[in-house]
Amino acid sequence: MIKVAVIGATGYTGVELLRLLVSHPEAELCVVCSRSAAGSRVADYFPSLRGYIDLEFVTPDSILVKECDVVFFATPNAVAMHQAQVLLQAGCKVIDLSADFRLKDAEEWAQWYGEKHACPDLLAQSVYGLPELNREKLKDADLVANPGCYPTAIQLGFLPLIENQLVRPESLIADAKSGVSGAGRKANMASQFCETADSFKAYSVDGHRHLPEIKQSLQTLSTEKLELVFVPHLTPMIRGIHATLYATLKDTSVDLQSLYSERYKDESFVDVMPEGVTPDTSSVRGSNHCRLACFRPQQGNTVIVLAVEDNLVKGAAGQAIQNMNIMFRLNETTGLSAAAIYP
Amino acid sequence: MIKVAVIGATGYTGVELLRLLVSHPEAELCVVCSRSAAGSRVADYFPSLRGYIDLEFVTPDSILVKECDVVFFATPNAVAMHQAQVLLQAGCKVIDLSADFRLKDAEEWAQWYGEKHACPDLLAQSVYGLPELNREKLKDADLVANPGCYPTAIQLGFLPLIENQLVRPESLIADAKSGVSGAGRKANMASQFCETADSFKAYSVDGHRHLPEIKQSLQTLSTEKLELVFVPHLTPMIRGIHATLYATLKDTSVDLQSLYSERYKDESFVDVMPEGVTPDTSSVRGSNHCRLACFRPQQGNTVIVLAVEDNLVKGAAGQAIQNMNIMFRLNETTGLSAAAIYP
Amino acid sequence: MIKVAVIGATGYTGVELLRLLVSHPEAELCVVCSRSAAGSRVADYFPSLRGYIDLEFVTPDSILVKECDVVFFATPNAVAMHQAQVLLQAGCKVIDLSADFRLKDAEEWAQWYGEKHACPDLLAQSVYGLPELNREKLKDADLVANPGCYPTAIQLGFLPLIENQLVRPESLIADAKSGVSGAGRKANMASQFCETADSFKAYSVDGHRHLPEIKQSLQTLSTEKLELVFVPHLTPMIRGIHATLYATLKDTSVDLQSLYSERYKDESFVDVMPEGVTPDTSSVRGSNHCRLACFRPQQGNTVIVLAVEDNLVKGAAGQAIQNMNIMFRLNETTGLSAAAIYP
Amino acid sequence: MIKVAVIGATGYTGVELLRLLVSHPEAELCVVCSRSAAGSRVADYFPSLRGYIDLEFVTPDSILVKECDVVFFATPNAVAMHQAQVLLQAGCKVIDLSADFRLKDAEEWAQWYGEKHACPDLLAQSVYGLPELNREKLKDADLVANPGCYPTAIQLGFLPLIENQLVRPESLIADAKSGVSGAGRKANMASQFCETADSFKAYSVDGHRHLPEIKQSLQTLSTEKLELVFVPHLTPMIRGIHATLYATLKDTSVDLQSLYSERYKDESFVDVMPEGVTPDTSSVRGSNHCRLACFRPQQGNTVIVLAVEDNLVKGAAGQAIQNMNIMFRLNETTGLSAAAIYP
């Protein structure tokens, strides 16, 4: 059994890790950390886990953390970068679900996150945890930067086009819509029920922190300089991301349906919908799947790709466990085989 | 492996059975029936099951049904009663999630369901599938009448009080609130998004079909003639039932918390909350648990019991599988061990 | 034109007052106060009011407040009681939408609100602002205690029964369900979208602050000592209260439909539904109406009354304006005549 | 008083017309038509209108219709085209909220709507009812084709760019999100609560019927051949449209904020947000406003315009009344002055 610690377990990403880990047949949840909740029983904090977990929250300084085989950080940004080094030296593998190790350039990180990076040396070592792109590197990774929720859907949607240099590099647009859980579990006005229910809005139009991560990753696949416009929106649903991607095809003769089916035919968690069928986010609620569909309306030269995922699963905790499975040479679907909850 | 057929699989109860059965380690989903969808691939009909099920819908007349060990009816009322006899004679066990075999009195059934019962002889044979009440009988049952969603929550909430004759028999009130999936998967105006979202209403105040079922079952536990007022309400959520139960205590010295904890201490799926804590329906979303809490406000003689469940799981498909597990002498939690999806 | 000030205008009750007042033909909104938002433009704070209001928030100490004819307090509890005296002395009429002047007994107030009352002398002078009960007194009132949201629906539902001594005094139960806006506009965890959406829960089962207010008011109508059990619930909708009221009839021969129709036949804002029809909260969304329906299921001795209102309108801001209309001898429906927004 | 008939009043657009018309000071609602509901009282059908309207539905053949000054069609597509001619000859003005008179080319209409147009002769005579574009023509119009909900938001968003030839004609993308009421009031599976709540999806990606209407109208403003990609999405909210528009600027030196402010400075119902502020759909719930914001992220050459409206008001019934006001030389805001309902 893989001994597991989760740091920052009082957030939505954290509790989703707990939900998935308590059912994982090869993982043993040993340490659950939270500074704010230390001393409380986890199951009192999260009644959905009553009967599943008999631990108390401890502080992340606990000696127990280092005895684990893998440590997940589900903390706010700029926390993991202060603690990862010590854990790596103690022999733990580290999977960071925050943004601390996603960008390779420490200065770019500082620009977007508003402070100096605490351990720039680790940036080169970290592996970006998108299995569909980096599976081989992940097998030997000690430090994994788990992708953001938007970046997962957007990259999976764009990958086949970019890898094959099929679209004009300056034409990429990602119009993405997220459920409110993407804003995290904290008491802020903007995600109060009455502010978000029965309403819809764009935000961070001038630049969202997930933008550089997406560009950095896609750029590695392209010989041309990519431009990407990314507009995130807040949707009155709990879970789910729907990315609507636009790009201009260089050549309209490409068979998009075959391209996507072929690219992902061996992927357990990427599902290309039949031609003409649009995916609902509810079709992936609670599951680790990303479902894709592609269109070329009016036989024009604009390709539209739709990508849906559960932002807390494939967009966060599920993908983190998928990465753990890869790192520990388990079957990639272990502990992630539940079907989506519909309705 | 238990060979399983599901009849009426295009409804919400049906697709929930499919979701749970595809992950059940001891069950093999062999036949999925629907007259209206016959010929379609199940996974095309329910994209949430893409990758999990490779069957087509067949009609319920299919010869394949009889070859199964157990047949679940997730059909509208007044369907199973026409087909159960033949299946039982063929050696299948039958678990009916509709109301056809819940009432023991065929005339009462006819009054509430508006037509003559098609096989009154089976009513005596059928076992009411509330494991917390009838576990022993269920072990040898061939025909199980799976309880309704409201009745499950309401009975689990009232059981300790009624079994111990602790409350005045004429004082029972069940104010119950259901998510919209309780109305079934059909194109009716009343459950359109714009009719139900951001709104709340009572319905069937003059008498809901679940009333006689609850009274019949509770009455078997009481030496006094019970009266029950039951008001169902429609709540703008997908899944979940919250029952708020009221009764007048004969004697206020009873320790309610101990009473409930003791009654359910060996039950895997009934969870008594710590004193003073109220359960959310979201704490059981997708799981087979019913969570209970009891209160006696202002030290008066009114006891209040709160009961939450997922109407599609413990209130329908999950309980049906729990019954199957009992009937086939499996561990009762087999295939039902997933934690609730929160948030 | 009546010169109006609103204090505490950054809450949901406050902004609802602003919405209604900008369209009120006899009122002029002169001063809008908020300590936290002082200096901001109201229309920047609430974009829904862009084009309707060209004021900045000022602090409630502003000299301008005293120059108004009427001052609305939409502040948290325990604020108005510190400021009302001075305003009354300056000749302003005061309508307090918080709880400060609702209870007549300063000690009882202190018990429920956790601090000493700051101006107990005003308690006797204040008039409880339920027009359907106290219309005559309100005409000459200078200080009005606007009822709470739950108390408005519950009292309007119970009034005909209690006034006529028709039910057993110890049998009153109010099972009430509120939209999330009832929790106010503040950044708390419990009313985050992901905590409340697609979920349902009871709260304050042991005793909610609206209980003494309801009992105090209803008791004045009864010759017998009343007992009331009140359980509030949180519903995943923005606006709306649905109260389901239960009581035991002393005599089942009463014609409930006539009783209710007759009692409210001259009321502009209380609407008794046709026999057998249950009201949705969406039928009063944004309007000042309370709709009622009464039932006696299975011809038993339990009467059930359903009452729906918009908690921010008839349950708060609308009723406050109705009170202002009465105090200033306007037509009671002035500025309150808009129909509900459906869907 | 303008005598008004509404045909097809049982839909969401119809009941919204009723809601607005009962408060309109210069209009008298005389005839309310519905074949399916003929004989029912309108207020029984729509409880939100209890107390506001004392009419019964009649069939649209009623002689009373012709006696009105103006007739609104809130019917499904392909109904008004069979009845408009007779009404126009009888001297009624006609405002059609369906699509029957929006396209100028009868063959194009037939392609998109699947049947032959019944009165192609009227197409030239009809005026497209977007006041911000066609105000002068509307003053003398007898037959108005009220724009679709998506087209209103999308055109108002693109107008300043297209009128000034500021963007590359082949670069237009409209990613639009609608509340569920846009699907109309009918019992279809796709808009059941459980199918749409807590979920998000694109639809009609291959071509939505509003596409030709938008292109036809925008093309009249451009000297270049425009291309438009339009992807509609279904959002779990009742009302509201959010259009996110993308286009490539020919010249990035344009001052977008001034452009938009200037274009709409005299418009009562188009509101340009302050720079950097994104509008919520909830800020226009129930009101006739369209709020716009424009962005140029990372100082690139892509302009992003956000447009929000209430699809049933500015996107349908409100705009229809605005057109009526123009046709009858009333102040354009008459009966449309209520502020949005927030929260």
PDB file of N, CA, C and O in Angstrom, chain A residues 171-220:
ATOM      1  N   SER A 171      -4.373  32.112 -34.020  1.00  0.00           N
ATOM      2  CA  SER A 171      -5.840  32.104 -34.063  1.00  0.00           C
ATOM      3  C   SER A 171      -6.508  31.402 -32.891  1.00  0.00           C
ATOM      4  O   SER A 171      -7.713  31.191 -32.909  1.00  0.00           O
ATOM      5  N   LEU A 172      -5.741  31.045 -31.859  1.00  0.00           N
ATOM      6  CA  LEU A 172      -6.323  30.225 -30.798  1.00  0.00           C
ATOM      7  C   LEU A 172      -7.159  31.042 -29.819  1.00  0.00           C
ATOM      8  O   LEU A 172      -6.687  32.029 -29.245  1.00  0.00           O
ATOM      9  N   ILE A 173      -8.385  30.602 -29.628  1.00  0.00           N
ATOM     10  CA  ILE A 173      -9.280  31.215 -28.639  1.00  0.00           C
ATOM     11  C   ILE A 173      -9.844  30.116 -27.762  1.00  0.00           C
ATOM     12  O   ILE A 173     -10.310  29.096 -28.258  1.00  0.00           O
ATOM     13  N   ALA A 174      -9.802  30.346 -26.440  1.00  0.00           N
ATOM     14  CA  ALA A 174     -10.407  29.399 -25.497  1.00  0.00           C
ATOM     15  C   ALA A 174     -11.440  30.149 -24.675  1.00  0.00           C
ATOM     16  O   ALA A 174     -11.090  30.989 -23.840  1.00  0.00           O
ATOM     17  N   ASP A 175     -12.698  29.880 -24.962  1.00  0.00           N
ATOM     18  CA  ASP A 175     -13.793  30.470 -24.187  1.00  0.00           C
ATOM     19  C   ASP A 175     -14.227  29.377 -23.206  1.00  0.00           C
ATOM     20  O   ASP A 175     -14.837  28.382 -23.602  1.00  0.00           O
ATOM     21  N   ALA A 176     -13.894  29.552 -21.937  1.00  0.00           N
ATOM     22  CA  ALA A 176     -14.069  28.464 -20.979  1.00  0.00           C
ATOM     23  C   ALA A 176     -15.035  28.848 -19.875  1.00  0.00           C
ATOM     24  O   ALA A 176     -15.097  30.014 -19.465  1.00  0.00           O
ATOM     25  N   LYS A 177     -15.804  27.868 -19.411  1.00  0.00           N
ATOM     26  CA  LYS A 177     -16.843  28.086 -18.418  1.00  0.00           C
ATOM     27  C   LYS A 177     -16.634  27.117 -17.277  1.00  0.00           C
ATOM     28  O   LYS A 177     -16.542  25.914 -17.499  1.00  0.00           O
ATOM     29  N   SER A 178     -16.611  27.635 -16.073  1.00  0.00           N
ATOM     30  CA  SER A 178     -16.327  26.782 -14.917  1.00  0.00           C
ATOM     31  C   SER A 178     -17.453  26.837 -13.905  1.00  0.00           C
ATOM     32  O   SER A 178     -18.088  27.871 -13.699  1.00  0.00           O
ATOM     33  N   GLY A 179     -17.671  25.720 -13.235  1.00  0.00           N
ATOM     34  CA  GLY A 179     -18.520  25.707 -12.052  1.00  0.00           C
ATOM     35  C   GLY A 179     -17.862  26.473 -10.922  1.00  0.00           C
ATOM     36  O   GLY A 179     -16.657  26.765 -10.954  1.00  0.00           O
ATOM     37  N   VAL A 180     -18.632  26.771  -9.897  1.00  0.00           N
ATOM     38  CA  VAL A 180     -18.177  27.665  -8.840  1.00  0.00           C
ATOM     39  C   VAL A 180     -17.145  27.012  -7.929  1.00  0.00           C
ATOM     40  O   VAL A 180     -16.348  27.700  -7.294  1.00  0.00           O
ATOM     41  N   SER A 181     -17.110  25.694  -7.875  1.00  0.00           N
ATOM     42  CA  SER A 181     -16.115  25.059  -7.004  1.00  0.00           C
ATOM     43  C   SER A 181     -14.697  25.388  -7.437  1.00  0.00           C
ATOM     44  O   SER A 181     -13.764  25.284  -6.639  1.00  0.00           O
ATOM     45  N   GLY A 182     -14.539  25.821  -8.681  1.00  0.00           N
ATOM     46  CA  GLY A 182     -13.222  26.257  -9.141  1.00  0.00           C
ATOM     47  C   GLY A 182     -12.664  27.432  -8.367  1.00  0.00           C
ATOM     48  O   GLY A 182     -11.453  27.657  -8.340  1.00  0.00           O
ATOM     49  N   ALA A 183     -13.532  28.175  -7.721  1.00  0.00           N
ATOM     50  CA  ALA A 183     -13.084  29.333  -6.939  1.00  0.00           C
ATOM     51  C   ALA A 183     -12.557  28.935  -5.578  1.00  0.00           C
ATOM     52  O   ALA A 183     -12.077  29.776  -4.817  1.00  0.00           O
ATOM     53  N   GLY A 184     -12.638  27.654  -5.251  1.00  0.00           N
ATOM     54  CA  GLY A 184     -12.106  27.191  -3.973  1.00  0.00           C
ATOM     55  C   GLY A 184     -13.114  27.282  -2.846  1.00  0.00           C
ATOM     56  O   GLY A 184     -14.169  27.891  -2.985  1.00  0.00           O
ATOM     57  N   ARG A 185     -12.725  26.657  -1.734  1.00  0.00           N
ATOM     58  CA  ARG A 185     -13.617  26.607  -0.570  1.00  0.00           C
ATOM     59  C   ARG A 185     -13.171  27.662   0.432  1.00  0.00           C
ATOM     60  O   ARG A 185     -12.345  27.414   1.299  1.00  0.00           O
ATOM     61  N   LYS A 186     -13.706  28.848   0.242  1.00  0.00           N
ATOM     62  CA  LYS A 186     -13.398  29.936   1.168  1.00  0.00           C
ATOM     63  C   LYS A 186     -14.570  30.895   1.178  1.00  0.00           C
ATOM     64  O   LYS A 186     -15.378  30.923   0.252  1.00  0.00           O
ATOM     65  N   ALA A 187     -14.648  31.668   2.238  1.00  0.00           N
ATOM     66  CA  ALA A 187     -15.808  32.529   2.435  1.00  0.00           C
ATOM     67  C   ALA A 187     -15.641  33.853   1.697  1.00  0.00           C
ATOM     68  O   ALA A 187     -15.368  34.882   2.296  1.00  0.00           O
ATOM     69  N   ASN A 188     -15.779  33.830   0.394  1.00  0.00           N
ATOM     70  CA  ASN A 188     -15.688  35.109  -0.312  1.00  0.00           C
ATOM     71  C   ASN A 188     -17.039  35.504  -0.905  1.00  0.00           C
ATOM     72  O   ASN A 188     -17.864  34.669  -1.231  1.00  0.00           O
ATOM     73  N   MET A 189     -17.248  36.802  -1.001  1.00  0.00           N
ATOM     74  CA  MET A 189     -18.518  37.331  -1.503  1.00  0.00           C
ATOM     75  C   MET A 189     -18.821  36.830  -2.905  1.00  0.00           C
ATOM     76  O   MET A 189     -19.950  36.480  -3.226  1.00  0.00           O
ATOM     77  N   ALA A 190     -17.806  36.828  -3.765  1.00  0.00           N
ATOM     78  CA  ALA A 190     -18.061  36.563  -5.179  1.00  0.00           C
ATOM     79  C   ALA A 190     -18.632  35.179  -5.439  1.00  0.00           C
ATOM     80  O   ALA A 190     -19.261  34.959  -6.462  1.00  0.00           O
ATOM     81  N   SER A 191     -18.427  34.255  -4.525  1.00  0.00           N
ATOM     82  CA  SER A 191     -18.987  32.924  -4.773  1.00  0.00           C
ATOM     83  C   SER A 191     -20.098  32.569  -3.791  1.00  0.00           C
ATOM     84  O   SER A 191     -20.426  31.397  -3.612  1.00  0.00           O
ATOM     85  N   GLN A 192     -20.695  33.589  -3.188  1.00  0.00           N
ATOM     86  CA  GLN A 192     -21.916  33.358  -2.424  1.00  0.00           C
ATOM     87  C   GLN A 192     -23.010  32.846  -3.355  1.00  0.00           C
ATOM     88  O   GLN A 192     -23.058  33.210  -4.532  1.00  0.00           O
ATOM     89  N   PHE A 193     -23.897  32.054  -2.822  1.00  0.00           N
ATOM     90  CA  PHE A 193     -24.993  31.509  -3.619  1.00  0.00           C
ATOM     91  C   PHE A 193     -25.742  32.617  -4.355  1.00  0.00           C
ATOM     92  O   PHE A 193     -25.988  32.534  -5.567  1.00  0.00           O
ATOM     93  N   CYS A 194     -26.097  33.673  -3.628  1.00  0.00           N
ATOM     94  CA  CYS A 194     -26.950  34.709  -4.240  1.00  0.00           C
ATOM     95  C   CYS A 194     -26.208  35.560  -5.265  1.00  0.00           C
ATOM     96  O   CYS A 194     -26.834  36.283  -6.040  1.00  0.00           O
ATOM     97  N   GLU A 195     -24.899  35.478  -5.274  1.00  0.00           N
ATOM     98  CA  GLU A 195     -24.114  36.228  -6.257  1.00  0.00           C
ATOM     99  C   GLU A 195     -23.893  35.424  -7.534  1.00  0.00           C
ATOM    100  O   GLU A 195     -23.589  36.007  -8.586  1.00  0.00           O
ATOM    101  N   THR A 196     -23.996  34.122  -7.431  1.00  0.00           N
ATOM    102  CA  THR A 196     -23.625  33.286  -8.571  1.00  0.00           C
ATOM    103  C   THR A 196     -24.794  32.484  -9.143  1.00  0.00           C
ATOM    104  O   THR A 196     -24.814  32.204 -10.340  1.00  0.00           O
ATOM    105  N   ALA A 197     -25.754  32.107  -8.287  1.00  0.00           N
ATOM    106  CA  ALA A 197     -26.873  31.305  -8.773  1.00  0.00           C
ATOM    107  C   ALA A 197     -27.668  32.114  -9.786  1.00  0.00           C
ATOM    108  O   ALA A 197     -27.788  33.332  -9.665  1.00  0.00           O
ATOM    109  N   ASP A 198     -28.219  31.421 -10.765  1.00  0.00           N
ATOM    110  CA  ASP A 198     -29.096  32.044 -11.751  1.00  0.00           C
ATOM    111  C   ASP A 198     -28.433  33.261 -12.403  1.00  0.00           C
ATOM    112  O   ASP A 198     -29.104  34.232 -12.766  1.00  0.00           O
ATOM    113  N   SER A 199     -27.118  33.203 -12.549  1.00  0.00           N
ATOM    114  CA  SER A 199     -26.389  34.299 -13.191  1.00  0.00           C
ATOM    115  C   SER A 199     -25.184  33.725 -13.933  1.00  0.00           C
ATOM    116  O   SER A 199     -24.832  32.563 -13.767  1.00  0.00           O
ATOM    117  N   PHE A 200     -24.582  34.527 -14.739  1.00  0.00           N
ATOM    118  CA  PHE A 200     -23.438  34.091 -15.538  1.00  0.00           C
ATOM    119  C   PHE A 200     -22.565  35.303 -15.798  1.00  0.00           C
ATOM    120  O   PHE A 200     -23.071  36.389 -16.053  1.00  0.00           O
ATOM    121  N   LYS A 201     -21.262  35.130 -15.728  1.00  0.00           N
ATOM    122  CA  LYS A 201     -20.379  36.261 -15.978  1.00  0.00           C
ATOM    123  C   LYS A 201     -19.005  35.805 -16.441  1.00  0.00           C
ATOM    124  O   LYS A 201     -18.562  34.698 -16.139  1.00  0.00           O
ATOM    125  N   ALA A 202     -18.348  36.679 -17.145  1.00  0.00           N
ATOM    126  CA  ALA A 202     -16.937  36.481 -17.457  1.00  0.00           C
ATOM    127  C   ALA A 202     -16.109  37.106 -16.331  1.00  0.00           C
ATOM    128  O   ALA A 202     -16.591  37.931 -15.569  1.00  0.00           O
ATOM    129  N   TYR A 203     -14.865  36.667 -16.214  1.00  0.00           N
ATOM    130  CA  TYR A 203     -13.976  37.298 -15.232  1.00  0.00           C
ATOM    131  C   TYR A 203     -12.540  37.167 -15.716  1.00  0.00           C
ATOM    132  O   TYR A 203     -12.250  36.369 -16.594  1.00  0.00           O
ATOM    133  N   SER A 204     -11.682  37.945 -15.129  1.00  0.00           N
ATOM    134  CA  SER A 204     -10.253  37.900 -15.493  1.00  0.00           C
ATOM    135  C   SER A 204     -10.041  37.947 -16.996  1.00  0.00           C
ATOM    136  O   SER A 204      -9.184  37.241 -17.536  1.00  0.00           O
ATOM    137  N   VAL A 205     -10.835  38.763 -17.663  1.00  0.00           N
ATOM    138  CA  VAL A 205     -10.728  38.835 -19.120  1.00  0.00           C
ATOM    139  C   VAL A 205      -9.363  39.384 -19.536  1.00  0.00           C
ATOM    140  O   VAL A 205      -8.812  39.006 -20.564  1.00  0.00           O
ATOM    141  N   ASP A 206      -8.837  40.241 -18.690  1.00  0.00           N
ATOM    142  CA  ASP A 206      -7.542  40.842 -19.026  1.00  0.00           C
ATOM    143  C   ASP A 206      -6.366  39.885 -18.861  1.00  0.00           C
ATOM    144  O   ASP A 206      -5.250  40.189 -19.305  1.00  0.00           O
ATOM    145  N   GLY A 207      -6.594  38.757 -18.229  1.00  0.00           N
ATOM    146  CA  GLY A 207      -5.499  37.810 -18.068  1.00  0.00           C
ATOM    147  C   GLY A 207      -5.678  36.947 -16.836  1.00  0.00           C
ATOM    148  O   GLY A 207      -5.637  37.433 -15.713  1.00  0.00           O
ATOM    149  N   HIS A 208      -5.870  35.652 -17.059  1.00  0.00           N
ATOM    150  CA  HIS A 208      -6.081  34.711 -15.966  1.00  0.00           C
ATOM    151  C   HIS A 208      -4.785  33.932 -15.773  1.00  0.00           C
ATOM    152  O   HIS A 208      -4.063  33.646 -16.719  1.00  0.00           O
ATOM    153  N   ARG A 209      -4.495  33.580 -14.532  1.00  0.00           N
ATOM    154  CA  ARG A 209      -3.230  32.915 -14.213  1.00  0.00           C
ATOM    155  C   ARG A 209      -2.998  31.594 -14.930  1.00  0.00           C
ATOM    156  O   ARG A 209      -1.872  31.102 -14.959  1.00  0.00           O
ATOM    157  N   HIS A 210      -4.062  31.006 -15.428  1.00  0.00           N
ATOM    158  CA  HIS A 210      -3.865  29.745 -16.142  1.00  0.00           C
ATOM    159  C   HIS A 210      -3.341  29.953 -17.569  1.00  0.00           C
ATOM    160  O   HIS A 210      -2.932  29.002 -18.229  1.00  0.00           O
ATOM    161  N   LEU A 211      -3.360  31.201 -18.026  1.00  0.00           N
ATOM    162  CA  LEU A 211      -2.937  31.480 -19.394  1.00  0.00           C
ATOM    163  C   LEU A 211      -1.475  31.092 -19.672  1.00  0.00           C
ATOM    164  O   LEU A 211      -1.193  30.362 -20.627  1.00  0.00           O
ATOM    165  N   PRO A 212      -0.517  31.534 -18.849  1.00  0.00           N
ATOM    166  CA  PRO A 212       0.879  31.204 -19.176  1.00  0.00           C
ATOM    167  C   PRO A 212       1.160  29.701 -19.134  1.00  0.00           C
ATOM    168  O   PRO A 212       1.978  29.196 -19.922  1.00  0.00           O
ATOM    169  N   GLU A 213       0.482  29.013 -18.240  1.00  0.00           N
ATOM    170  CA  GLU A 213       0.674  27.560 -18.143  1.00  0.00           C
ATOM    171  C   GLU A 213       0.227  26.854 -19.431  1.00  0.00           C
ATOM    172  O   GLU A 213       0.911  25.954 -19.936  1.00  0.00           O
ATOM    173  N   ILE A 214      -0.893  27.302 -19.961  1.00  0.00           N
ATOM    174  CA  ILE A 214      -1.387  26.685 -21.197  1.00  0.00           C
ATOM    175  C   ILE A 214      -0.451  26.994 -22.359  1.00  0.00           C
ATOM    176  O   ILE A 214      -0.075  26.110 -23.141  1.00  0.00           O
ATOM    177  N   LYS A 215      -0.064  28.248 -22.450  1.00  0.00           N
ATOM    178  CA  LYS A 215       0.800  28.655 -23.566  1.00  0.00           C
ATOM    179  C   LYS A 215       2.155  27.948 -23.515  1.00  0.00           C
ATOM    180  O   LYS A 215       2.678  27.497 -24.531  1.00  0.00           O
ATOM    181  N   GLN A 216       2.713  27.867 -22.294  1.00  0.00           N
ATOM    182  CA  GLN A 216       4.004  27.208 -22.147  1.00  0.00           C
ATOM    183  C   GLN A 216       3.941  25.764 -22.630  1.00  0.00           C
ATOM    184  O   GLN A 216       4.816  25.290 -23.364  1.00  0.00           O
ATOM    185  N   SER A 217       2.886  25.100 -22.246  1.00  0.00           N
ATOM    186  CA  SER A 217       2.792  23.685 -22.575  1.00  0.00           C
ATOM    187  C   SER A 217       2.512  23.465 -24.060  1.00  0.00           C
ATOM    188  O   SER A 217       3.170  22.653 -24.719  1.00  0.00           O
ATOM    189  N   LEU A 218       1.565  24.199 -24.604  1.00  0.00           N
ATOM    190  CA  LEU A 218       1.247  24.034 -26.025  1.00  0.00           C
ATOM    191  C   LEU A 218       2.415  24.464 -26.912  1.00  0.00           C
ATOM    192  O   LEU A 218       2.665  23.872 -27.967  1.00  0.00           O
ATOM    193  N   GLN A 219       3.140  25.482 -26.453  1.00  0.00           N
ATOM    194  CA  GLN A 219       4.235  25.993 -27.273  1.00  0.00           C
ATOM    195  C   GLN A 219       5.296  24.930 -27.521  1.00  0.00           C
ATOM    196  O   GLN A 219       5.928  24.907 -28.582  1.00  0.00           O
ATOM    197  N   THR A 220       5.470  24.042 -26.542  1.00  0.00           N
ATOM    198  CA  THR A 220       6.485  22.990 -26.715  1.00  0.00           C
ATOM    199  C   THR A 220       6.158  22.078 -27.890  1.00  0.00           C
ATOM    200  O   THR A 220       7.017  21.340 -28.368  1.00  0.00           O
TER     201      THR A 220
END
